[in-house]
Amino acid sequence: MSLNKAFLSLLQKGAEQQARLARRKKTCAESEFKQFLGLWNEEEAAVFDKSLKDQREIDTEQWS
């Protein structure tokens, strides 16, 4: 692969990634759940995550 082709390939990949990020950001901004985004501080989020810890563990005996 020539240096020009390699450069153009990297440039295209970077542009595609930027477009994906822009679409994702737009989707979040237009979300029907927008009113709920960013309402918890770190401590509240940690308490919530801790309360779900047992639900997130896989019981291997049930899946054997």
PDB file of C-alpha atoms in Angstrom:
ATOM      1  CA  MET A   1       0.000   0.000   0.000  1.00  0.00           C
ATOM      2  CA  SER A   2       1.345   3.384  -0.913  1.00  0.00           C
ATOM      3  CA  LEU A   3       1.790   6.123   1.636  1.00  0.00           C
ATOM      4  CA  ASN A   4      -0.970   8.158  -0.047  1.00  0.00           C
ATOM      5  CA  LYS A   5      -3.429   5.260   0.101  1.00  0.00           C
ATOM      6  CA  ALA A   6      -2.555   4.588   3.739  1.00  0.00           C
ATOM      7  CA  PHE A   7      -3.056   8.259   4.598  1.00  0.00           C
ATOM      8  CA  LEU A   8      -6.401   8.415   2.781  1.00  0.00           C
ATOM      9  CA  SER A   9      -7.548   5.223   4.481  1.00  0.00           C
ATOM     10  CA  LEU A  10      -6.716   6.607   7.927  1.00  0.00           C
ATOM     11  CA  LEU A  11      -8.350   9.914   7.075  1.00  0.00           C
ATOM     12  CA  GLN A  12     -11.534   8.144   5.980  1.00  0.00           C
ATOM     13  CA  LYS A  13     -11.632   5.989   9.127  1.00  0.00           C
ATOM     14  CA  GLY A  14     -11.219   9.083  11.283  1.00  0.00           C
ATOM     15  CA  ALA A  15     -14.020  10.889   9.456  1.00  0.00           C
ATOM     16  CA  GLU A  16     -16.313   7.882   9.807  1.00  0.00           C
ATOM     17  CA  GLN A  17     -15.590   7.691  13.527  1.00  0.00           C
ATOM     18  CA  GLN A  18     -16.339  11.403  13.949  1.00  0.00           C
ATOM     19  CA  ALA A  19     -19.637  10.951  12.099  1.00  0.00           C
ATOM     20  CA  ARG A  20     -20.600   8.027  14.350  1.00  0.00           C
ATOM     21  CA  LEU A  21     -19.802  10.035  17.469  1.00  0.00           C
ATOM     22  CA  ALA A  22     -21.835  12.984  16.195  1.00  0.00           C
ATOM     23  CA  ARG A  23     -24.834  10.732  15.485  1.00  0.00           C
ATOM     24  CA  ARG A  24     -24.574   9.144  18.932  1.00  0.00           C
ATOM     25  CA  LYS A  25     -24.373  12.544  20.619  1.00  0.00           C
ATOM     26  CA  LYS A  26     -27.381  13.770  18.648  1.00  0.00           C
ATOM     27  CA  THR A  27     -29.346  10.627  19.547  1.00  0.00           C
ATOM     28  CA  CYS A  28     -28.649  11.142  23.257  1.00  0.00           C
ATOM     29  CA  ALA A  29     -29.579  14.812  23.068  1.00  0.00           C
ATOM     30  CA  GLU A  30     -32.901  13.988  21.395  1.00  0.00           C
ATOM     31  CA  SER A  31     -33.675  11.033  23.653  1.00  0.00           C
ATOM     32  CA  GLU A  32     -37.100  10.795  25.233  1.00  0.00           C
ATOM     33  CA  PHE A  33     -35.176  10.188  28.473  1.00  0.00           C
ATOM     34  CA  LYS A  34     -33.248  13.457  28.188  1.00  0.00           C
ATOM     35  CA  GLN A  35     -34.912  14.789  31.324  1.00  0.00           C
ATOM     36  CA  PHE A  36     -33.302  11.985  33.332  1.00  0.00           C
ATOM     37  CA  LEU A  37     -29.756  12.213  31.958  1.00  0.00           C
ATOM     38  CA  GLY A  38     -27.132  13.357  34.436  1.00  0.00           C
ATOM     39  CA  LEU A  39     -29.411  13.597  37.465  1.00  0.00           C
ATOM     40  CA  TRP A  40     -27.367  11.374  39.795  1.00  0.00           C
ATOM     41  CA  ASN A  41     -24.099  12.345  41.339  1.00  0.00           C
ATOM     42  CA  GLU A  42     -21.311   9.761  41.681  1.00  0.00           C
ATOM     43  CA  GLU A  43     -22.347   8.703  45.190  1.00  0.00           C
ATOM     44  CA  GLU A  44     -25.977   8.100  44.188  1.00  0.00           C
ATOM     45  CA  ALA A  45     -24.889   6.114  41.147  1.00  0.00           C
ATOM     46  CA  ALA A  46     -22.561   3.988  43.300  1.00  0.00           C
ATOM     47  CA  VAL A  47     -25.379   3.208  45.754  1.00  0.00           C
ATOM     48  CA  PHE A  48     -27.638   2.193  42.875  1.00  0.00           C
ATOM     49  CA  ASP A  49     -24.946   0.002  41.288  1.00  0.00           C
ATOM     50  CA  LYS A  50     -24.286  -1.668  44.646  1.00  0.00           C
ATOM     51  CA  SER A  51     -27.992  -2.458  45.052  1.00  0.00           C
ATOM     52  CA  LEU A  52     -27.956  -4.280  41.695  1.00  0.00           C
ATOM     53  CA  LYS A  53     -24.764  -6.250  42.389  1.00  0.00           C
ATOM     54  CA  ASP A  54     -26.583  -9.490  43.293  1.00  0.00           C
ATOM     55  CA  GLN A  55     -28.700  -9.311  40.135  1.00  0.00           C
ATOM     56  CA  ARG A  56     -25.604  -8.990  37.972  1.00  0.00           C
ATOM     57  CA  GLU A  57     -23.945 -12.173  39.264  1.00  0.00           C
ATOM     58  CA  ILE A  58     -24.379 -15.317  37.201  1.00  0.00           C
ATOM     59  CA  ASP A  59     -25.456 -18.447  39.057  1.00  0.00           C
ATOM     60  CA  THR A  60     -23.423 -21.075  37.249  1.00  0.00           C
ATOM     61  CA  GLU A  61     -25.479 -23.918  38.756  1.00  0.00           C
ATOM     62  CA  GLN A  62     -28.572 -22.693  36.927  1.00  0.00           C
ATOM     63  CA  TRP A  63     -26.718 -22.472  33.609  1.00  0.00           C
ATOM     64  CA  SER A  64     -24.872 -25.802  33.713  1.00  0.00           C
TER      65      SER A  64
END
